[in-house]
PDB file of C-alpha atoms and ligand atoms in Angstrom:
ATOM      1  CA  MET U1279     193.467 -56.324 205.783  1.00 51.00           C
ATOM      2  CA  ALA U1280     196.636 -57.037 203.442  1.00 57.00           C
ATOM      3  CA  GLN U1281     200.237 -55.066 205.042  1.00 55.00           C
ATOM      4  CA  SER U1282     200.208 -52.713 201.564  1.00 61.00           C
ATOM      5  CA  ASP U1283     196.924 -51.497 202.614  1.00 93.00           C
ATOM      6  CA  GLU U1284     198.360 -50.264 205.564  1.00 95.00           C
ATOM      7  CA  ALA U1285     201.054 -49.054 204.667  1.00 96.00           C
ATOM      8  CA  THR U1286     199.148 -47.219 201.879  1.00 96.00           C
ATOM      9  CA  LEU U1287     196.939 -45.598 204.193  1.00 97.00           C
ATOM     10  CA  ARG U1288     199.474 -44.720 206.373  1.00 97.00           C
ATOM     11  CA  GLU U1289     200.936 -42.746 203.703  1.00 97.00           C
ATOM     12  CA  ALA U1290     197.541 -40.972 202.681  1.00 97.00           C
ATOM     13  CA  LEU U1291     196.768 -39.840 206.148  1.00 97.00           C
ATOM     14  CA  ALA U1292     200.283 -37.967 206.560  1.00 97.00           C
ATOM     15  CA  ASP U1293     200.167 -36.665 203.184  1.00 97.00           C
ATOM     16  CA  ARG U1294     196.410 -35.282 204.056  1.00 97.00           C
ATOM     17  CA  TYR U1295     197.787 -34.529 207.537  1.00 97.00           C
ATOM     18  CA  ARG U1296     200.721 -31.993 206.055  1.00 96.00           C
ATOM     19  CA  HIS U1297     197.874 -30.452 203.376  1.00 96.00           C
ATOM     20  CA  VAL U1298     195.323 -29.795 206.341  1.00 96.00           C
ATOM     21  CA  GLU U1299     198.289 -27.953 207.414  1.00 95.00           C
ATOM     22  CA  ARG U1300     199.404 -26.294 204.477  1.00 95.00           C
ATOM     23  CA  ILE U1301     195.782 -24.977 203.435  1.00 95.00           C
ATOM     24  CA  GLY U1302     195.388 -23.523 207.241  1.00 94.00           C
ATOM     25  CA  LEU U1303     192.923 -25.466 208.995  1.00 94.00           C
ATOM     26  CA  ASN U1304     195.920 -27.329 211.389  1.00 90.00           C
ATOM     27  CA  GLU U1305     197.806 -24.148 212.655  1.00 85.00           C
ATOM     28  CA  LEU U1306     200.089 -25.415 215.517  1.00 84.00           C
ATOM     29  CA  ALA U1307     198.936 -29.092 215.057  1.00 79.00           C
ATOM     30  CA  SER U1308     196.010 -28.456 217.067  1.00 83.00           C
ATOM     31  CA  GLY U1309     193.765 -31.186 214.699  1.00 93.00           C
ATOM     32  CA  ASN U1310     193.596 -34.912 214.011  1.00 96.00           C
ATOM     33  CA  LEU U1311     193.314 -37.377 211.231  1.00 98.00           C
ATOM     34  CA  SER U1312     192.015 -40.691 211.443  1.00 98.00           C
ATOM     35  CA  VAL U1313     190.896 -43.579 209.082  1.00 98.00           C
ATOM     36  CA  ARG U1314     188.943 -47.029 209.894  1.00 98.00           C
ATOM     37  CA  PHE U1315     191.343 -49.701 209.849  1.00 97.00           C
ATOM     38  CA  GLY U1316     189.693 -53.049 210.414  1.00 95.00           C
ATOM     39  CA  ASP U1317     187.988 -53.005 213.865  1.00 96.00           C
ATOM     40  CA  GLY U1318     189.662 -50.081 214.583  1.00 97.00           C
ATOM     41  CA  MET U1319     191.913 -47.196 212.947  1.00 98.00           C
ATOM     42  CA  LEU U1320     194.388 -45.079 212.071  1.00 97.00           C
ATOM     43  CA  ILE U1321     195.124 -41.745 213.850  1.00 97.00           C
ATOM     44  CA  SER U1322     197.434 -39.228 213.384  1.00 97.00           C
ATOM     45  CA  PRO U1323     199.947 -39.032 216.864  1.00 96.00           C
ATOM     46  CA  THR U1324     199.552 -37.020 219.986  1.00 94.00           C
ATOM     47  CA  GLY U1325     202.111 -34.422 219.397  1.00 88.00           C
ATOM     48  CA  ALA U1326     202.065 -34.799 215.621  1.00 88.00           C
ATOM     49  CA  THR U1327     203.468 -32.034 213.691  1.00 91.00           C
ATOM     50  CA  ALA U1328     203.283 -31.159 209.720  1.00 91.00           C
ATOM     51  CA  GLU U1329     207.314 -31.512 209.800  1.00 91.00           C
ATOM     52  CA  THR U1330     207.204 -34.514 212.034  1.00 92.00           C
ATOM     53  CA  ILE U1331     204.449 -37.004 210.954  1.00 94.00           C
ATOM     54  CA  CYS U1332     205.330 -39.908 208.437  1.00 93.00           C
ATOM     55  CA  ALA U1333     204.067 -43.164 207.570  1.00 95.00           C
ATOM     56  CA  GLY U1334     205.635 -44.789 210.480  1.00 94.00           C
ATOM     57  CA  THR U1335     204.723 -42.220 212.947  1.00 95.00           C
ATOM     58  CA  ILE U1336     200.875 -42.662 212.560  1.00 96.00           C
ATOM     59  CA  VAL U1337     199.124 -44.977 215.297  1.00 97.00           C
ATOM     60  CA  ARG U1338     196.962 -48.346 215.033  1.00 97.00           C
ATOM     61  CA  THR U1339     194.712 -48.542 217.489  1.00 97.00           C
ATOM     62  CA  ASP U1340     191.129 -50.179 218.382  1.00 96.00           C
ATOM     63  CA  LEU U1341     187.819 -48.312 219.209  1.00 96.00           C
ATOM     64  CA  ASP U1342     188.898 -48.661 222.789  1.00 95.00           C
ATOM     65  CA  GLY U1343     191.953 -46.978 222.479  1.00 93.00           C
ATOM     66  CA  ALA U1344     194.401 -50.268 223.084  1.00 94.00           C
ATOM     67  CA  HIS U1345     197.110 -49.245 220.756  1.00 93.00           C
ATOM     68  CA  GLU U1346     200.811 -50.915 219.382  1.00 83.00           C
ATOM     69  CA  GLY U1347     204.344 -49.278 219.558  1.00 82.00           C
ATOM     70  CA  PRO U1348     205.656 -46.188 221.621  1.00 85.00           C
ATOM     71  CA  ARG U1349     203.231 -43.614 220.443  1.00 92.00           C
ATOM     72  CA  ARG U1350     200.076 -42.442 221.825  1.00 94.00           C
ATOM     73  CA  PRO U1351     197.085 -41.819 219.778  1.00 95.00           C
ATOM     74  CA  SER U1352     195.818 -38.322 219.078  1.00 93.00           C
ATOM     75  CA  SER U1353     194.342 -37.062 222.929  1.00 94.00           C
ATOM     76  CA  GLU U1354     191.082 -36.868 220.382  1.00 96.00           C
ATOM     77  CA  TRP U1355     190.913 -40.695 219.497  1.00 97.00           C
ATOM     78  CA  ARG U1356     187.636 -41.235 221.623  1.00 98.00           C
ATOM     79  CA  MET U1357     185.636 -38.949 219.302  1.00 98.00           C
ATOM     80  CA  HIS U1358     187.056 -40.598 216.065  1.00 98.00           C
ATOM     81  CA  ALA U1359     186.234 -43.862 218.052  1.00 98.00           C
ATOM     82  CA  GLU U1360     182.870 -42.966 218.806  1.00 98.00           C
ATOM     83  CA  ILE U1361     181.751 -41.895 215.046  1.00 98.00           C
ATOM     84  CA  TYR U1362     183.368 -44.994 213.652  1.00 98.00           C
ATOM     85  CA  ARG U1363     181.244 -46.879 215.904  1.00 98.00           C
ATOM     86  CA  ARG U1364     177.963 -45.171 215.384  1.00 97.00           C
ATOM     87  CA  CYS U1365     178.128 -44.299 211.652  1.00 97.00           C
ATOM     88  CA  PRO U1366     178.809 -47.392 209.414  1.00 96.00           C
ATOM     89  CA  ASP U1367     179.407 -44.848 206.424  1.00 95.00           C
ATOM     90  CA  ALA U1368     182.746 -43.143 207.892  1.00 98.00           C
ATOM     91  CA  GLN U1369     185.605 -44.299 206.432  1.00 97.00           C
ATOM     92  CA  ALA U1370     187.959 -40.995 207.876  1.00 98.00           C
ATOM     93  CA  VAL U1371     187.709 -38.872 210.358  1.00 98.00           C
ATOM     94  CA  VAL U1372     189.175 -35.065 210.767  1.00 98.00           C
ATOM     95  CA  HIS U1373     188.762 -32.947 213.466  1.00 98.00           C
ATOM     96  CA  THR U1374     190.124 -29.106 213.340  1.00 98.00           C
ATOM     97  CA  HIS U1375     190.342 -25.973 215.307  1.00 97.00           C
ATOM     98  CA  SER U1376     190.443 -23.770 212.394  1.00 97.00           C
ATOM     99  CA  ASP U1377     189.732 -20.202 212.617  1.00 97.00           C
ATOM    100  CA  ASN U1378     185.984 -19.567 211.438  1.00 98.00           C
ATOM    101  CA  CYS U1379     184.560 -23.003 212.737  1.00 98.00           C
ATOM    102  CA  VAL U1380     186.180 -21.865 216.507  1.00 98.00           C
ATOM    103  CA  ALA U1381     185.132 -18.139 215.962  1.00 97.00           C
ATOM    104  CA  LEU U1382     181.286 -19.797 216.094  1.00 98.00           C
ATOM    105  CA  SER U1383     181.406 -22.842 218.093  1.00 98.00           C
ATOM    106  CA  CYS U1384     182.857 -19.831 220.792  1.00 98.00           C
ATOM    107  CA  HIS U1385     179.170 -18.630 220.318  1.00 97.00           C
ATOM    108  CA  ASN U1386     178.010 -21.891 220.720  1.00 97.00           C
ATOM    109  CA  ARG U1387     175.576 -21.340 217.886  1.00 95.00           C
ATOM    110  CA  PRO U1388     174.904 -24.140 214.339  1.00 97.00           C
ATOM    111  CA  LEU U1389     175.876 -22.473 211.235  1.00 98.00           C
ATOM    112  CA  PRO U1390     171.988 -21.998 209.708  1.00 98.00           C
ATOM    113  CA  GLY U1391     171.140 -22.833 206.715  1.00 98.00           C
ATOM    114  CA  PHE U1392     171.973 -19.361 204.732  1.00 98.00           C
ATOM    115  CA  HIS U1393     173.644 -20.648 201.841  1.00 98.00           C
ATOM    116  CA  TYR U1394     172.129 -23.962 199.941  1.00 97.00           C
ATOM    117  CA  LEU U1395     175.540 -25.540 200.216  1.00 97.00           C
ATOM    118  CA  VAL U1396     174.544 -26.011 203.769  1.00 98.00           C
ATOM    119  CA  GLY U1397     172.621 -28.812 202.528  1.00 97.00           C
ATOM    120  CA  THR U1398     175.632 -30.406 201.425  1.00 96.00           C
ATOM    121  CA  PHE U1399     176.340 -31.719 205.330  1.00 98.00           C
ATOM    122  CA  GLY U1400     173.086 -33.647 205.235  1.00 97.00           C
ATOM    123  CA  GLY U1401     170.869 -31.189 206.253  1.00 97.00           C
ATOM    124  CA  PRO U1402     169.393 -27.487 206.518  1.00 98.00           C
ATOM    125  CA  ASP U1403     172.124 -26.569 209.284  1.00 98.00           C
ATOM    126  CA  VAL U1404     175.173 -27.761 210.581  1.00 98.00           C
ATOM    127  CA  PRO U1405     174.842 -28.325 214.464  1.00 98.00           C
ATOM    128  CA  CYS U1406     176.906 -27.311 217.373  1.00 98.00           C
ATOM    129  CA  VAL U1407     177.362 -29.517 220.031  1.00 98.00           C
ATOM    130  CA  PRO U1408     177.521 -28.124 223.860  1.00 98.00           C
ATOM    131  CA  TYR U1409     181.398 -27.549 225.183  1.00 98.00           C
ATOM    132  CA  SER U1410     182.938 -30.693 227.068  1.00 97.00           C
ATOM    133  CA  THR U1411     186.457 -30.995 228.368  1.00 96.00           C
ATOM    134  CA  PHE U1412     188.611 -32.371 225.233  1.00 96.00           C
ATOM    135  CA  GLY U1413     189.109 -36.075 224.964  1.00 95.00           C
ATOM    136  CA  GLY U1414     186.217 -36.802 227.138  1.00 96.00           C
ATOM    137  CA  GLU U1415     183.639 -39.315 226.613  1.00 97.00           C
ATOM    138  CA  ASP U1416     180.923 -36.499 226.428  1.00 98.00           C
ATOM    139  CA  LEU U1417     182.564 -34.806 223.550  1.00 98.00           C
ATOM    140  CA  ALA U1418     182.459 -38.158 221.916  1.00 98.00           C
ATOM    141  CA  GLU U1419     179.117 -39.145 222.583  1.00 98.00           C
ATOM    142  CA  ASP U1420     177.579 -35.481 221.198  1.00 98.00           C
ATOM    143  CA  ALA U1421     179.848 -34.762 218.507  1.00 98.00           C
ATOM    144  CA  ALA U1422     178.690 -38.846 217.212  1.00 98.00           C
ATOM    145  CA  ALA U1423     175.106 -38.459 218.094  1.00 98.00           C
ATOM    146  CA  ALA U1424     175.435 -34.861 215.919  1.00 98.00           C
ATOM    147  CA  LEU U1425     177.133 -36.649 213.285  1.00 98.00           C
ATOM    148  CA  ALA U1426     174.780 -39.379 212.939  1.00 96.00           C
ATOM    149  CA  ASP U1427     172.517 -37.464 210.392  1.00 96.00           C
ATOM    150  CA  ARG U1428     175.347 -35.198 209.093  1.00 98.00           C
ATOM    151  CA  THR U1429     178.580 -35.010 207.876  1.00 98.00           C
ATOM    152  CA  ALA U1430     179.867 -32.313 210.224  1.00 98.00           C
ATOM    153  CA  CYS U1431     179.025 -30.773 213.414  1.00 98.00           C
ATOM    154  CA  LEU U1432     180.610 -27.535 215.421  1.00 98.00           C
ATOM    155  CA  LEU U1433     181.862 -28.165 218.510  1.00 98.00           C
ATOM    156  CA  GLY U1434     180.963 -25.348 221.264  1.00 98.00           C
ATOM    157  CA  SER U1435     184.031 -23.654 222.402  1.00 98.00           C
ATOM    158  CA  HIS U1436     186.255 -25.510 220.516  1.00 97.00           C
ATOM    159  CA  GLY U1437     186.349 -26.483 216.871  1.00 98.00           C
ATOM    160  CA  MET U1438     184.513 -28.968 214.408  1.00 98.00           C
ATOM    161  CA  ILE U1439     184.723 -32.612 213.199  1.00 98.00           C
ATOM    162  CA  SER U1440     183.685 -33.842 209.952  1.00 98.00           C
ATOM    163  CA  ARG U1441     183.565 -37.520 208.372  1.00 98.00           C
ATOM    164  CA  GLY U1442     183.614 -38.987 204.963  1.00 98.00           C
ATOM    165  CA  ARG U1443     183.539 -41.801 202.920  1.00 97.00           C
ATOM    166  CA  SER U1444     187.008 -41.742 202.121  1.00 97.00           C
ATOM    167  CA  LEU U1445     189.911 -39.086 203.592  1.00 97.00           C
ATOM    168  CA  ASP U1446     189.915 -37.297 200.491  1.00 97.00           C
ATOM    169  CA  GLU U1447     186.203 -36.567 201.334  1.00 97.00           C
ATOM    170  CA  ALA U1448     186.747 -35.947 205.352  1.00 98.00           C
ATOM    171  CA  VAL U1449     189.044 -33.195 204.386  1.00 98.00           C
ATOM    172  CA  THR U1450     186.758 -31.385 201.793  1.00 97.00           C
ATOM    173  CA  LEU U1451     183.891 -31.351 204.005  1.00 98.00           C
ATOM    174  CA  ALA U1452     186.218 -29.687 206.700  1.00 98.00           C
ATOM    175  CA  HIS U1453     187.431 -26.853 204.322  1.00 98.00           C
ATOM    176  CA  ARG U1454     184.013 -26.718 203.288  1.00 98.00           C
ATOM    177  CA  LEU U1455     182.698 -25.719 206.593  1.00 98.00           C
ATOM    178  CA  GLU U1456     185.357 -23.383 207.258  1.00 98.00           C
ATOM    179  CA  ILE U1457     184.987 -21.585 204.318  1.00 98.00           C
ATOM    180  CA  MET U1458     180.781 -21.306 205.210  1.00 98.00           C
ATOM    181  CA  CYS U1459     181.772 -20.441 208.636  1.00 98.00           C
ATOM    182  CA  ARG U1460     183.913 -17.611 207.183  1.00 98.00           C
ATOM    183  CA  GLN U1461     180.900 -16.761 204.647  1.00 98.00           C
ATOM    184  CA  TYR U1462     178.133 -16.795 206.967  1.00 98.00           C
ATOM    185  CA  MET U1463     179.804 -14.353 209.722  1.00 98.00           C
ATOM    186  CA  LEU U1464     180.938 -11.925 206.827  1.00 98.00           C
ATOM    187  CA  ALA U1465     177.360 -11.707 205.788  1.00 98.00           C
ATOM    188  CA  LEU U1466     176.348 -11.087 209.367  1.00 97.00           C
ATOM    189  CA  THR U1467     178.114  -7.825 209.530  1.00 97.00           C
ATOM    190  CA  ILE U1468     175.482  -6.244 207.853  1.00 97.00           C
ATOM    191  CA  GLY U1469     172.612  -7.849 209.413  1.00 97.00           C
ATOM    192  CA  GLU U1470     171.081 -11.756 210.116  1.00 96.00           C
ATOM    193  CA  PRO U1471     170.860 -13.292 206.659  1.00 98.00           C
ATOM    194  CA  ALA U1472     167.862 -14.898 205.040  1.00 98.00           C
ATOM    195  CA  ARG U1473     166.918 -18.642 205.704  1.00 98.00           C
ATOM    196  CA  LEU U1474     166.489 -21.080 203.273  1.00 98.00           C
ATOM    197  CA  THR U1475     162.627 -22.109 203.317  1.00 98.00           C
ATOM    198  CA  ASP U1476     161.653 -25.482 203.622  1.00 98.00           C
ATOM    199  CA  GLU U1477     159.934 -25.734 200.237  1.00 98.00           C
ATOM    200  CA  GLN U1478     163.897 -24.487 199.195  1.00 98.00           C
ATOM    201  CA  TRP U1479     165.128 -26.932 201.175  1.00 98.00           C
ATOM    202  CA  ARG U1480     162.903 -29.892 199.732  1.00 97.00           C
ATOM    203  CA  GLU U1481     163.789 -28.922 196.529  1.00 97.00           C
ATOM    204  CA  PHE U1482     167.706 -28.752 197.177  1.00 97.00           C
ATOM    205  CA  PHE U1483     167.764 -32.340 198.703  1.00 96.00           C
ATOM    206  CA  ASP U1484     166.222 -33.924 195.719  1.00 95.00           C
ATOM    207  CA  ARG U1485     168.680 -32.306 193.373  1.00 94.00           C
ATOM    208  CA  TYR U1486     171.228 -33.512 195.307  1.00 93.00           C
ATOM    209  CA  ALA U1487     170.162 -36.529 195.722  1.00 89.00           C
ATOM    210  CA  ALA U1488     170.058 -36.863 191.512  1.00 88.00           C
ATOM    211  CA  LEU U1489     173.324 -35.356 191.454  1.00 85.00           C
ATOM    212  CA  SER U1490     174.815 -37.850 194.317  1.00 74.00           C
ATOM    213  CA  TYR U1491     172.970 -41.143 192.599  1.00 62.00           C
ATOM    214  CA  GLY U1492     175.181 -43.931 191.985  1.00 51.00           C
ATOM    215  CA  GLN U1493     178.584 -42.005 193.291  1.00 54.00           C
ATOM    216  CA  PRO U1494     180.806 -43.988 195.927  1.00 44.00           C
TER     217      PRO U1494
HETATM  218 ZN1  LIG J  17     190.481 -30.256 219.507  1.00 97.68          ZN
END
């Protein structure tokens, strides 16, 4: 891949990292972002903040974690790498500890199909994978397995992770999941909300597939 492509991707990644902080999904720099690049990825460095991140601090690494330069990749690089390995569609990955995703994940509960937009993550719910230690292979395996047929999942007692066909799409999915976890918990305050039925999901996915047809 040409150098200019790498420079453009580095700028875009730093810009989206700052954006994710601005919209409140990345308080105290708890999240990390990456884009697929060649056989590996470009990923935000460990210790990144919205104030210090720039194109030059982004780390280029292969999917085994081998990297160049003085900075180390985010401690969560294994999750990103495993998702790129298993999901050929994934061009970008976003991981956050956003408030409402964390709140639901700390009950180890999936986001159920209480609203039709849950379906935009690829199925009738957004699963929550079991807790395991950050940065570890178990967490990477579990997250990547969940993202085989979803574009996002919750991480038990931890946060969320999303994958997109572009960086903007992965960021939008992270933002939407945060909004929908907030809305679900708001609905829960007056009782457990209804779920869409199988028939309603069938109709939703038929219509959604027709609308998405031809999109990149
Ligand atoms: Zn994390």
